[in-house]
Amino acid sequence: MPLVKLMDVHKAYISGSETTKVLYDLDLEMKRGEMVMVMGPSGSGKTTLLNILGGIDKADKGTVNISKMNLLKLGKSELNEFRRLKVGFIFQFYNLIPTLTAIENVELGLETTMKNKKEIRKRAVKYLELVGLGDKLNNFPQELSGGEQQRVAVARALAKEPDIILADEPTGNLDEEREKKVMKLMNTLQHELGTTFLIVSHNTRLKQYVDRTLILRRGRLHLDS
Ligand SMILES: Nc1ncnc2c1ncn2[C@@H]1O[C@H](COP(=O)(O)OP(=O)(O)OP(=O)(O)O)[C@@H](O)[C@H]1O
Ligand SMILES: [Mg+2]
């Protein structure tokens, strides 16, 4: 059974008398441990798709099955549970909390799944070190460069060791050397922990790290040709 199965997913946004159809009849299947990249023009619905998969936004119609759960059928508290335990999100604009340091931002993400404070700290340090920020643990986001903030966001998502990581331009602010390190780290988790990844990016260089690439166009996913 696939980890992710989307069928006939529809999503439109209505503002005033305007309806923007973003996704229609969209299908997607992903195996556990697979890494898939989604490319597509700006405004084609890539972030919308990630939000639907992560239980942040709701599809209007269709089937959204992840880890044997149909997200469209879950109640509010079940959906919260799903987001807390199963999903790691790397947002397009990081979403770090400005009043918390790098390590506190990562720890906050872990408090929902782990209870032991020492274990939480250990895990947060481990992943911040893995993204090369071992010497910036106590910096606030505003004391970090854009690329460093992005790596905190990557560490926060990976540290949860969730079933699936949804990543929106996870390397958008990194130089090539850093990009390679972050992608290799994700590949390691994919192979060692069986983590599933859906990565949205405009960067064709990332193709070498993923199992397959899909293009989002006119509301649906197409094979990359
Ligand atoms: N909450 C919202 N309310 C109304 N319209 C929205 C909302 N979120 C997204 N849209 C619209 O839906 C479309 C898809 O947006 P989305 O953010 O998913 O695009 P994207 O593919 O991620 O683009 P980019 O590459 O620029 O990040 C756009 O036309 C956008 O304006
Ligand atoms: Mg987007």
PDB file of C-alpha atoms and ligand atoms in Angstrom:
ATOM      1  CA  MET A   1       0.000   0.000   0.000  1.00  0.00           C
ATOM      2  CA  PRO A   2       1.428   3.425  -0.938  1.00  0.00           C
ATOM      3  CA  LEU A   3       2.175   5.922   1.842  1.00  0.00           C
ATOM      4  CA  VAL A   4       0.513   8.713  -0.125  1.00  0.00           C
ATOM      5  CA  LYS A   5      -2.476   8.303  -2.406  1.00  0.00           C
ATOM      6  CA  LEU A   6      -4.274  11.316  -3.807  1.00  0.00           C
ATOM      7  CA  MET A   7      -7.166  10.822  -6.199  1.00  0.00           C
ATOM      8  CA  ASP A   8      -9.270  13.412  -8.053  1.00  0.00           C
ATOM      9  CA  VAL A   9      -8.177  16.177  -5.718  1.00  0.00           C
ATOM     10  CA  HIS A  10      -9.806  19.543  -6.333  1.00  0.00           C
ATOM     11  CA  LYS A  11      -8.930  22.847  -4.724  1.00  0.00           C
ATOM     12  CA  ALA A  12     -10.174  26.316  -5.566  1.00  0.00           C
ATOM     13  CA  TYR A  13      -9.841  29.612  -3.717  1.00  0.00           C
ATOM     14  CA  ILE A  14     -12.777  31.972  -3.682  1.00  0.00           C
ATOM     15  CA  SER A  15     -12.306  35.639  -2.944  1.00  0.00           C
ATOM     16  CA  GLY A  16     -15.307  37.878  -3.615  1.00  0.00           C
ATOM     17  CA  SER A  17     -16.740  36.923  -6.993  1.00  0.00           C
ATOM     18  CA  GLU A  18     -13.397  35.505  -8.183  1.00  0.00           C
ATOM     19  CA  THR A  19     -12.813  31.743  -8.120  1.00  0.00           C
ATOM     20  CA  THR A  20      -9.255  30.535  -8.698  1.00  0.00           C
ATOM     21  CA  LYS A  21      -9.182  26.850  -9.578  1.00  0.00           C
ATOM     22  CA  VAL A  22      -5.773  25.673  -8.445  1.00  0.00           C
ATOM     23  CA  LEU A  23      -5.888  21.859  -8.399  1.00  0.00           C
ATOM     24  CA  TYR A  24      -8.346  19.734 -10.335  1.00  0.00           C
ATOM     25  CA  ASP A  25      -8.465  15.982 -10.831  1.00  0.00           C
ATOM     26  CA  LEU A  26      -4.999  15.733  -9.350  1.00  0.00           C
ATOM     27  CA  ASP A  27      -3.630  12.234  -8.676  1.00  0.00           C
ATOM     28  CA  LEU A  28      -0.435  11.295  -6.845  1.00  0.00           C
ATOM     29  CA  GLU A  29       0.946   8.054  -5.449  1.00  0.00           C
ATOM     30  CA  MET A  30       4.131   7.797  -3.387  1.00  0.00           C
ATOM     31  CA  LYS A  31       5.752   4.745  -1.860  1.00  0.00           C
ATOM     32  CA  ARG A  32       7.165   4.796   1.655  1.00  0.00           C
ATOM     33  CA  GLY A  33      10.777   5.976   1.511  1.00  0.00           C
ATOM     34  CA  GLU A  34      10.410   7.608  -1.872  1.00  0.00           C
ATOM     35  CA  MET A  35      11.744  11.084  -2.676  1.00  0.00           C
ATOM     36  CA  VAL A  36       9.701  12.964  -5.253  1.00  0.00           C
ATOM     37  CA  MET A  37      10.277  16.453  -6.567  1.00  0.00           C
ATOM     38  CA  VAL A  38       7.487  18.681  -7.869  1.00  0.00           C
ATOM     39  CA  MET A  39       8.355  21.507 -10.235  1.00  0.00           C
ATOM     40  CA  GLY A  40       6.047  23.943 -11.981  1.00  0.00           C
ATOM     41  CA  PRO A  41       5.473  27.607 -12.728  1.00  0.00           C
ATOM     42  CA  SER A  42       4.932  30.166  -9.991  1.00  0.00           C
ATOM     43  CA  GLY A  43       1.272  30.133  -8.982  1.00  0.00           C
ATOM     44  CA  SER A  44       0.661  26.614 -10.341  1.00  0.00           C
ATOM     45  CA  GLY A  45      -0.327  25.327  -6.883  1.00  0.00           C
ATOM     46  CA  LYS A  46       2.791  23.678  -5.504  1.00  0.00           C
ATOM     47  CA  THR A  47       2.502  25.202  -2.035  1.00  0.00           C
ATOM     48  CA  THR A  48      -1.247  24.518  -2.080  1.00  0.00           C
ATOM     49  CA  LEU A  49      -0.504  20.843  -2.764  1.00  0.00           C
ATOM     50  CA  LEU A  50       1.978  20.654   0.138  1.00  0.00           C
ATOM     51  CA  ASN A  51      -0.497  22.338   2.471  1.00  0.00           C
ATOM     52  CA  ILE A  52      -3.174  19.798   1.552  1.00  0.00           C
ATOM     53  CA  LEU A  53      -0.778  16.883   2.116  1.00  0.00           C
ATOM     54  CA  GLY A  54       0.304  18.325   5.466  1.00  0.00           C
ATOM     55  CA  GLY A  55      -3.225  18.847   6.735  1.00  0.00           C
ATOM     56  CA  ILE A  56      -2.779  22.633   6.841  1.00  0.00           C
ATOM     57  CA  ASP A  57      -5.306  23.244   4.086  1.00  0.00           C
ATOM     58  CA  LYS A  58      -8.250  21.091   3.026  1.00  0.00           C
ATOM     59  CA  ALA A  59      -9.036  19.836  -0.468  1.00  0.00           C
ATOM     60  CA  ASP A  60     -12.565  20.643  -1.688  1.00  0.00           C
ATOM     61  CA  LYS A  61     -13.077  17.185  -3.111  1.00  0.00           C
ATOM     62  CA  GLY A  62     -11.280  13.903  -3.731  1.00  0.00           C
ATOM     63  CA  THR A  63      -9.230  11.457  -1.679  1.00  0.00           C
ATOM     64  CA  VAL A  64      -6.205  12.455   0.395  1.00  0.00           C
ATOM     65  CA  ASN A  65      -4.757   9.309   1.960  1.00  0.00           C
ATOM     66  CA  ILE A  66      -1.529   9.429   3.948  1.00  0.00           C
ATOM     67  CA  SER A  67      -0.271   6.763   6.338  1.00  0.00           C
ATOM     68  CA  LYS A  68      -3.605   4.937   5.945  1.00  0.00           C
ATOM     69  CA  MET A  69      -5.596   8.008   7.011  1.00  0.00           C
ATOM     70  CA  ASN A  70      -8.046   9.874   4.818  1.00  0.00           C
ATOM     71  CA  LEU A  71      -7.333  13.483   5.760  1.00  0.00           C
ATOM     72  CA  LEU A  72     -10.652  14.708   4.402  1.00  0.00           C
ATOM     73  CA  LYS A  73     -12.465  12.478   6.883  1.00  0.00           C
ATOM     74  CA  LEU A  74     -10.459  13.440   9.975  1.00  0.00           C
ATOM     75  CA  GLY A  75     -11.848  15.702  12.663  1.00  0.00           C
ATOM     76  CA  LYS A  76      -9.951  18.725  13.943  1.00  0.00           C
ATOM     77  CA  SER A  77      -8.134  16.976  16.790  1.00  0.00           C
ATOM     78  CA  GLU A  78      -7.229  13.949  14.651  1.00  0.00           C
ATOM     79  CA  LEU A  79      -5.850  16.312  12.031  1.00  0.00           C
ATOM     80  CA  ASN A  80      -3.776  18.086  14.701  1.00  0.00           C
ATOM     81  CA  GLU A  81      -2.468  14.721  15.830  1.00  0.00           C
ATOM     82  CA  PHE A  82      -1.547  13.836  12.248  1.00  0.00           C
ATOM     83  CA  ARG A  83       0.349  17.115  11.771  1.00  0.00           C
ATOM     84  CA  ARG A  84       2.144  16.798  15.111  1.00  0.00           C
ATOM     85  CA  LEU A  85       3.288  13.214  14.746  1.00  0.00           C
ATOM     86  CA  LYS A  86       3.536  12.329  11.096  1.00  0.00           C
ATOM     87  CA  VAL A  87       4.630  15.404   9.141  1.00  0.00           C
ATOM     88  CA  GLY A  88       7.711  17.591   9.003  1.00  0.00           C
ATOM     89  CA  PHE A  89       7.274  20.872   7.160  1.00  0.00           C
ATOM     90  CA  ILE A  90      10.008  22.981   5.620  1.00  0.00           C
ATOM     91  CA  PHE A  91       8.191  26.169   4.672  1.00  0.00           C
ATOM     92  CA  GLN A  92       9.036  28.360   1.691  1.00  0.00           C
ATOM     93  CA  PHE A  93       9.662  31.290   4.070  1.00  0.00           C
ATOM     94  CA  TYR A  94      11.038  29.218   6.990  1.00  0.00           C
ATOM     95  CA  ASN A  95       8.454  30.275   9.649  1.00  0.00           C
ATOM     96  CA  LEU A  96      11.007  30.487  12.457  1.00  0.00           C
ATOM     97  CA  ILE A  97       9.865  32.087  15.683  1.00  0.00           C
ATOM     98  CA  PRO A  98      11.881  35.314  16.007  1.00  0.00           C
ATOM     99  CA  THR A  99      11.908  35.383  19.804  1.00  0.00           C
ATOM    100  CA  LEU A 100      13.400  31.881  20.081  1.00  0.00           C
ATOM    101  CA  THR A 101      17.023  30.929  19.384  1.00  0.00           C
ATOM    102  CA  ALA A 102      18.003  28.379  16.715  1.00  0.00           C
ATOM    103  CA  ILE A 103      18.053  25.519  19.194  1.00  0.00           C
ATOM    104  CA  GLU A 104      14.799  26.630  20.851  1.00  0.00           C
ATOM    105  CA  ASN A 105      13.091  26.731  17.448  1.00  0.00           C
ATOM    106  CA  VAL A 106      14.129  23.117  16.823  1.00  0.00           C
ATOM    107  CA  GLU A 107      13.227  22.032  20.367  1.00  0.00           C
ATOM    108  CA  LEU A 108       9.768  23.552  20.093  1.00  0.00           C
ATOM    109  CA  GLY A 109       9.114  21.332  17.067  1.00  0.00           C
ATOM    110  CA  LEU A 110      10.128  18.283  19.107  1.00  0.00           C
ATOM    111  CA  GLU A 111       8.094  18.984  22.232  1.00  0.00           C
ATOM    112  CA  THR A 112       4.996  17.690  20.480  1.00  0.00           C
ATOM    113  CA  THR A 113       6.498  14.238  19.957  1.00  0.00           C
ATOM    114  CA  MET A 114       9.091  13.813  22.737  1.00  0.00           C
ATOM    115  CA  LYS A 115       8.759  14.398  26.488  1.00  0.00           C
ATOM    116  CA  ASN A 116      12.267  14.069  27.971  1.00  0.00           C
ATOM    117  CA  LYS A 117      13.944  17.515  27.926  1.00  0.00           C
ATOM    118  CA  LYS A 118      17.476  16.075  27.798  1.00  0.00           C
ATOM    119  CA  GLU A 119      16.554  13.852  24.850  1.00  0.00           C
ATOM    120  CA  ILE A 120      14.944  16.809  23.097  1.00  0.00           C
ATOM    121  CA  ARG A 121      18.099  18.903  23.524  1.00  0.00           C
ATOM    122  CA  LYS A 122      20.296  16.043  22.323  1.00  0.00           C
ATOM    123  CA  ARG A 123      18.181  15.543  19.203  1.00  0.00           C
ATOM    124  CA  ALA A 124      18.059  19.295  18.453  1.00  0.00           C
ATOM    125  CA  VAL A 125      21.842  19.624  18.766  1.00  0.00           C
ATOM    126  CA  LYS A 126      22.368  16.559  16.588  1.00  0.00           C
ATOM    127  CA  TYR A 127      20.337  17.922  13.683  1.00  0.00           C
ATOM    128  CA  LEU A 128      21.647  21.485  13.967  1.00  0.00           C
ATOM    129  CA  GLU A 129      25.160  20.035  13.825  1.00  0.00           C
ATOM    130  CA  LEU A 130      24.195  17.923  10.811  1.00  0.00           C
ATOM    131  CA  VAL A 131      23.149  21.081   8.919  1.00  0.00           C
ATOM    132  CA  GLY A 132      26.389  22.795   9.957  1.00  0.00           C
ATOM    133  CA  LEU A 133      25.047  25.104  12.652  1.00  0.00           C
ATOM    134  CA  GLY A 134      26.689  23.577  15.722  1.00  0.00           C
ATOM    135  CA  ASP A 135      28.322  26.933  16.462  1.00  0.00           C
ATOM    136  CA  LYS A 136      25.113  29.008  16.094  1.00  0.00           C
ATOM    137  CA  LEU A 137      22.802  27.140  18.477  1.00  0.00           C
ATOM    138  CA  ASN A 138      22.048  30.199  20.585  1.00  0.00           C
ATOM    139  CA  ASN A 139      21.623  32.749  17.810  1.00  0.00           C
ATOM    140  CA  PHE A 140      18.226  34.298  17.220  1.00  0.00           C
ATOM    141  CA  PRO A 141      16.897  34.124  13.631  1.00  0.00           C
ATOM    142  CA  GLN A 142      17.742  37.807  13.044  1.00  0.00           C
ATOM    143  CA  GLU A 143      21.346  37.007  13.974  1.00  0.00           C
ATOM    144  CA  LEU A 144      21.487  34.380  11.211  1.00  0.00           C
ATOM    145  CA  SER A 145      21.885  34.767   7.450  1.00  0.00           C
ATOM    146  CA  GLY A 146      19.034  33.727   5.140  1.00  0.00           C
ATOM    147  CA  GLY A 147      20.793  30.448   4.337  1.00  0.00           C
ATOM    148  CA  GLU A 148      21.425  29.753   8.017  1.00  0.00           C
ATOM    149  CA  GLN A 149      17.761  30.406   8.858  1.00  0.00           C
ATOM    150  CA  GLN A 150      16.807  28.005   6.096  1.00  0.00           C
ATOM    151  CA  ARG A 151      19.063  25.347   7.608  1.00  0.00           C
ATOM    152  CA  VAL A 152      17.416  25.832  11.032  1.00  0.00           C
ATOM    153  CA  ALA A 153      14.072  25.208   9.312  1.00  0.00           C
ATOM    154  CA  VAL A 154      15.514  22.078   7.677  1.00  0.00           C
ATOM    155  CA  ALA A 155      16.897  20.845  11.030  1.00  0.00           C
ATOM    156  CA  ARG A 156      13.535  21.498  12.723  1.00  0.00           C
ATOM    157  CA  ALA A 157      11.657  19.357  10.193  1.00  0.00           C
ATOM    158  CA  LEU A 158      14.216  16.536  10.023  1.00  0.00           C
ATOM    159  CA  ALA A 159      14.726  16.329  13.816  1.00  0.00           C
ATOM    160  CA  LYS A 160      11.132  15.159  14.256  1.00  0.00           C
ATOM    161  CA  GLU A 161      12.023  12.106  12.156  1.00  0.00           C
ATOM    162  CA  PRO A 162       8.457  12.035  10.788  1.00  0.00           C
ATOM    163  CA  ASP A 163       6.922   9.653   8.225  1.00  0.00           C
ATOM    164  CA  ILE A 164       6.912  12.331   5.555  1.00  0.00           C
ATOM    165  CA  ILE A 165       8.750  15.593   5.010  1.00  0.00           C
ATOM    166  CA  LEU A 166       7.084  18.251   2.899  1.00  0.00           C
ATOM    167  CA  ALA A 167       9.691  20.717   1.728  1.00  0.00           C
ATOM    168  CA  ASP A 168       8.995  23.960  -0.114  1.00  0.00           C
ATOM    169  CA  GLU A 169      12.218  25.181  -1.796  1.00  0.00           C
ATOM    170  CA  PRO A 170      14.342  23.659   1.005  1.00  0.00           C
ATOM    171  CA  THR A 171      17.602  24.841  -0.557  1.00  0.00           C
ATOM    172  CA  GLY A 172      16.408  28.110  -2.109  1.00  0.00           C
ATOM    173  CA  ASN A 173      18.799  30.226  -0.063  1.00  0.00           C
ATOM    174  CA  LEU A 174      21.816  27.926   0.000  1.00  0.00           C
ATOM    175  CA  ASP A 175      24.983  27.972  -2.085  1.00  0.00           C
ATOM    176  CA  GLU A 176      25.767  24.876  -4.173  1.00  0.00           C
ATOM    177  CA  GLU A 177      28.066  23.374  -1.563  1.00  0.00           C
ATOM    178  CA  ARG A 178      25.418  23.693   1.201  1.00  0.00           C
ATOM    179  CA  GLU A 179      22.681  22.536  -1.123  1.00  0.00           C
ATOM    180  CA  LYS A 180      24.625  19.355  -1.789  1.00  0.00           C
ATOM    181  CA  LYS A 181      25.158  18.744   1.943  1.00  0.00           C
ATOM    182  CA  VAL A 182      21.489  19.284   2.805  1.00  0.00           C
ATOM    183  CA  MET A 183      20.275  17.061  -0.055  1.00  0.00           C
ATOM    184  CA  LYS A 184      22.742  14.308   0.897  1.00  0.00           C
ATOM    185  CA  LEU A 185      21.517  14.516   4.498  1.00  0.00           C
ATOM    186  CA  MET A 186      17.945  14.068   3.289  1.00  0.00           C
ATOM    187  CA  ASN A 187      19.024  11.101   1.145  1.00  0.00           C
ATOM    188  CA  THR A 188      20.654   9.542   4.221  1.00  0.00           C
ATOM    189  CA  LEU A 189      17.440   9.860   6.251  1.00  0.00           C
ATOM    190  CA  GLN A 190      15.498   8.502   3.303  1.00  0.00           C
ATOM    191  CA  HIS A 191      17.651   5.391   3.205  1.00  0.00           C
ATOM    192  CA  GLU A 192      18.322   4.884   6.924  1.00  0.00           C
ATOM    193  CA  LEU A 193      14.933   5.799   8.404  1.00  0.00           C
ATOM    194  CA  GLY A 194      12.690   5.225   5.385  1.00  0.00           C
ATOM    195  CA  THR A 195      11.513   8.838   5.448  1.00  0.00           C
ATOM    196  CA  THR A 196       9.355   9.888   2.498  1.00  0.00           C
ATOM    197  CA  PHE A 197      10.047  13.286   0.922  1.00  0.00           C
ATOM    198  CA  LEU A 198       8.020  15.560  -1.299  1.00  0.00           C
ATOM    199  CA  ILE A 199      10.210  18.428  -2.391  1.00  0.00           C
ATOM    200  CA  VAL A 200       8.977  21.477  -4.272  1.00  0.00           C
ATOM    201  CA  SER A 201      11.630  23.420  -6.135  1.00  0.00           C
ATOM    202  CA  HIS A 202      12.452  25.423  -9.234  1.00  0.00           C
ATOM    203  CA  ASN A 203      16.026  24.124  -9.103  1.00  0.00           C
ATOM    204  CA  THR A 204      16.767  21.445 -11.764  1.00  0.00           C
ATOM    205  CA  ARG A 205      20.044  20.578  -9.989  1.00  0.00           C
ATOM    206  CA  LEU A 206      18.000  18.790  -7.301  1.00  0.00           C
ATOM    207  CA  LYS A 207      16.870  16.174  -9.839  1.00  0.00           C
ATOM    208  CA  GLN A 208      20.033  14.148  -9.231  1.00  0.00           C
ATOM    209  CA  TYR A 209      19.012  13.499  -5.601  1.00  0.00           C
ATOM    210  CA  VAL A 210      15.373  12.471  -6.112  1.00  0.00           C
ATOM    211  CA  ASP A 211      13.759   9.266  -7.351  1.00  0.00           C
ATOM    212  CA  ARG A 212      11.472  11.048  -9.793  1.00  0.00           C
ATOM    213  CA  THR A 213      10.308  14.487 -10.831  1.00  0.00           C
ATOM    214  CA  LEU A 214       6.742  15.592 -11.565  1.00  0.00           C
ATOM    215  CA  ILE A 215       5.536  18.826 -13.114  1.00  0.00           C
ATOM    216  CA  LEU A 216       2.470  20.630 -11.773  1.00  0.00           C
ATOM    217  CA  ARG A 217       0.674  22.314 -14.624  1.00  0.00           C
ATOM    218  CA  ARG A 218      -2.963  23.248 -15.210  1.00  0.00           C
ATOM    219  CA  GLY A 219      -4.042  21.691 -11.926  1.00  0.00           C
ATOM    220  CA  ARG A 220      -2.449  18.279 -12.398  1.00  0.00           C
ATOM    221  CA  LEU A 221       0.838  16.461 -12.024  1.00  0.00           C
ATOM    222  CA  HIS A 222       2.559  15.418 -15.240  1.00  0.00           C
ATOM    223  CA  LEU A 223       5.570  13.216 -15.908  1.00  0.00           C
ATOM    224  CA  ASP A 224       8.764  15.177 -16.425  1.00  0.00           C
ATOM    225  CA  SER A 225       9.742  14.880 -20.096  1.00  0.00           C
TER     226      SER A 225
HETATM  227  N1  LIG B   1      -5.196  31.413   0.726  1.00  0.00           N
HETATM  228  C1  LIG B   1      -5.363  31.751  -0.551  1.00  0.00           C
HETATM  229  N2  LIG B   1      -6.413  32.500  -0.945  1.00  0.00           N
HETATM  230  C2  LIG B   1      -6.612  32.822  -2.231  1.00  0.00           C
HETATM  231  N3  LIG B   1      -5.801  32.430  -3.240  1.00  0.00           N
HETATM  232  C3  LIG B   1      -4.745  31.691  -2.916  1.00  0.00           C
HETATM  233  C4  LIG B   1      -4.453  31.314  -1.572  1.00  0.00           C
HETATM  234  N4  LIG B   1      -3.326  30.562  -1.562  1.00  0.00           N
HETATM  235  C5  LIG B   1      -2.924  30.501  -2.850  1.00  0.00           C
HETATM  236  N5  LIG B   1      -3.774  31.152  -3.673  1.00  0.00           N
HETATM  237  C6  LIG B   1      -3.677  31.228  -5.149  1.00  0.00           C
HETATM  238  O1  LIG B   1      -3.559  29.906  -5.641  1.00  0.00           O
HETATM  239  C7  LIG B   1      -2.608  29.815  -6.682  1.00  0.00           C
HETATM  240  C8  LIG B   1      -1.541  28.809  -6.333  1.00  0.00           C
HETATM  241  O2  LIG B   1      -0.726  29.321  -5.262  1.00  0.00           O
HETATM  242  P1  LIG B   1       0.508  28.528  -4.676  1.00  0.00           P
HETATM  243  O3  LIG B   1       1.020  29.331  -3.549  1.00  0.00           O
HETATM  244  O4  LIG B   1       0.101  27.138  -4.383  1.00  0.00           O
HETATM  245  O5  LIG B   1       1.518  28.556  -5.926  1.00  0.00           O
HETATM  246  P2  LIG B   1       3.015  28.004  -6.034  1.00  0.00           P
HETATM  247  O6  LIG B   1       3.040  27.016  -7.147  1.00  0.00           O
HETATM  248  O7  LIG B   1       3.489  27.567  -4.706  1.00  0.00           O
HETATM  249  O8  LIG B   1       3.827  29.319  -6.507  1.00  0.00           O
HETATM  250  P3  LIG B   1       5.342  29.785  -6.155  1.00  0.00           P
HETATM  251  O9  LIG B   1       6.260  28.990  -7.043  1.00  0.00           O
HETATM  252  O10 LIG B   1       5.334  31.229  -6.549  1.00  0.00           O
HETATM  253  O11 LIG B   1       5.580  29.598  -4.699  1.00  0.00           O
HETATM  254  C9  LIG B   1      -2.107  31.239  -6.908  1.00  0.00           C
HETATM  255  O12 LIG B   1      -2.829  31.794  -7.987  1.00  0.00           O
HETATM  256  C10 LIG B   1      -2.420  31.943  -5.604  1.00  0.00           C
HETATM  257  O13 LIG B   1      -2.640  33.300  -5.825  1.00  0.00           O
HETATM  258 MG    MG B   2       4.921  28.287  -3.371  1.00  0.00          MG
END
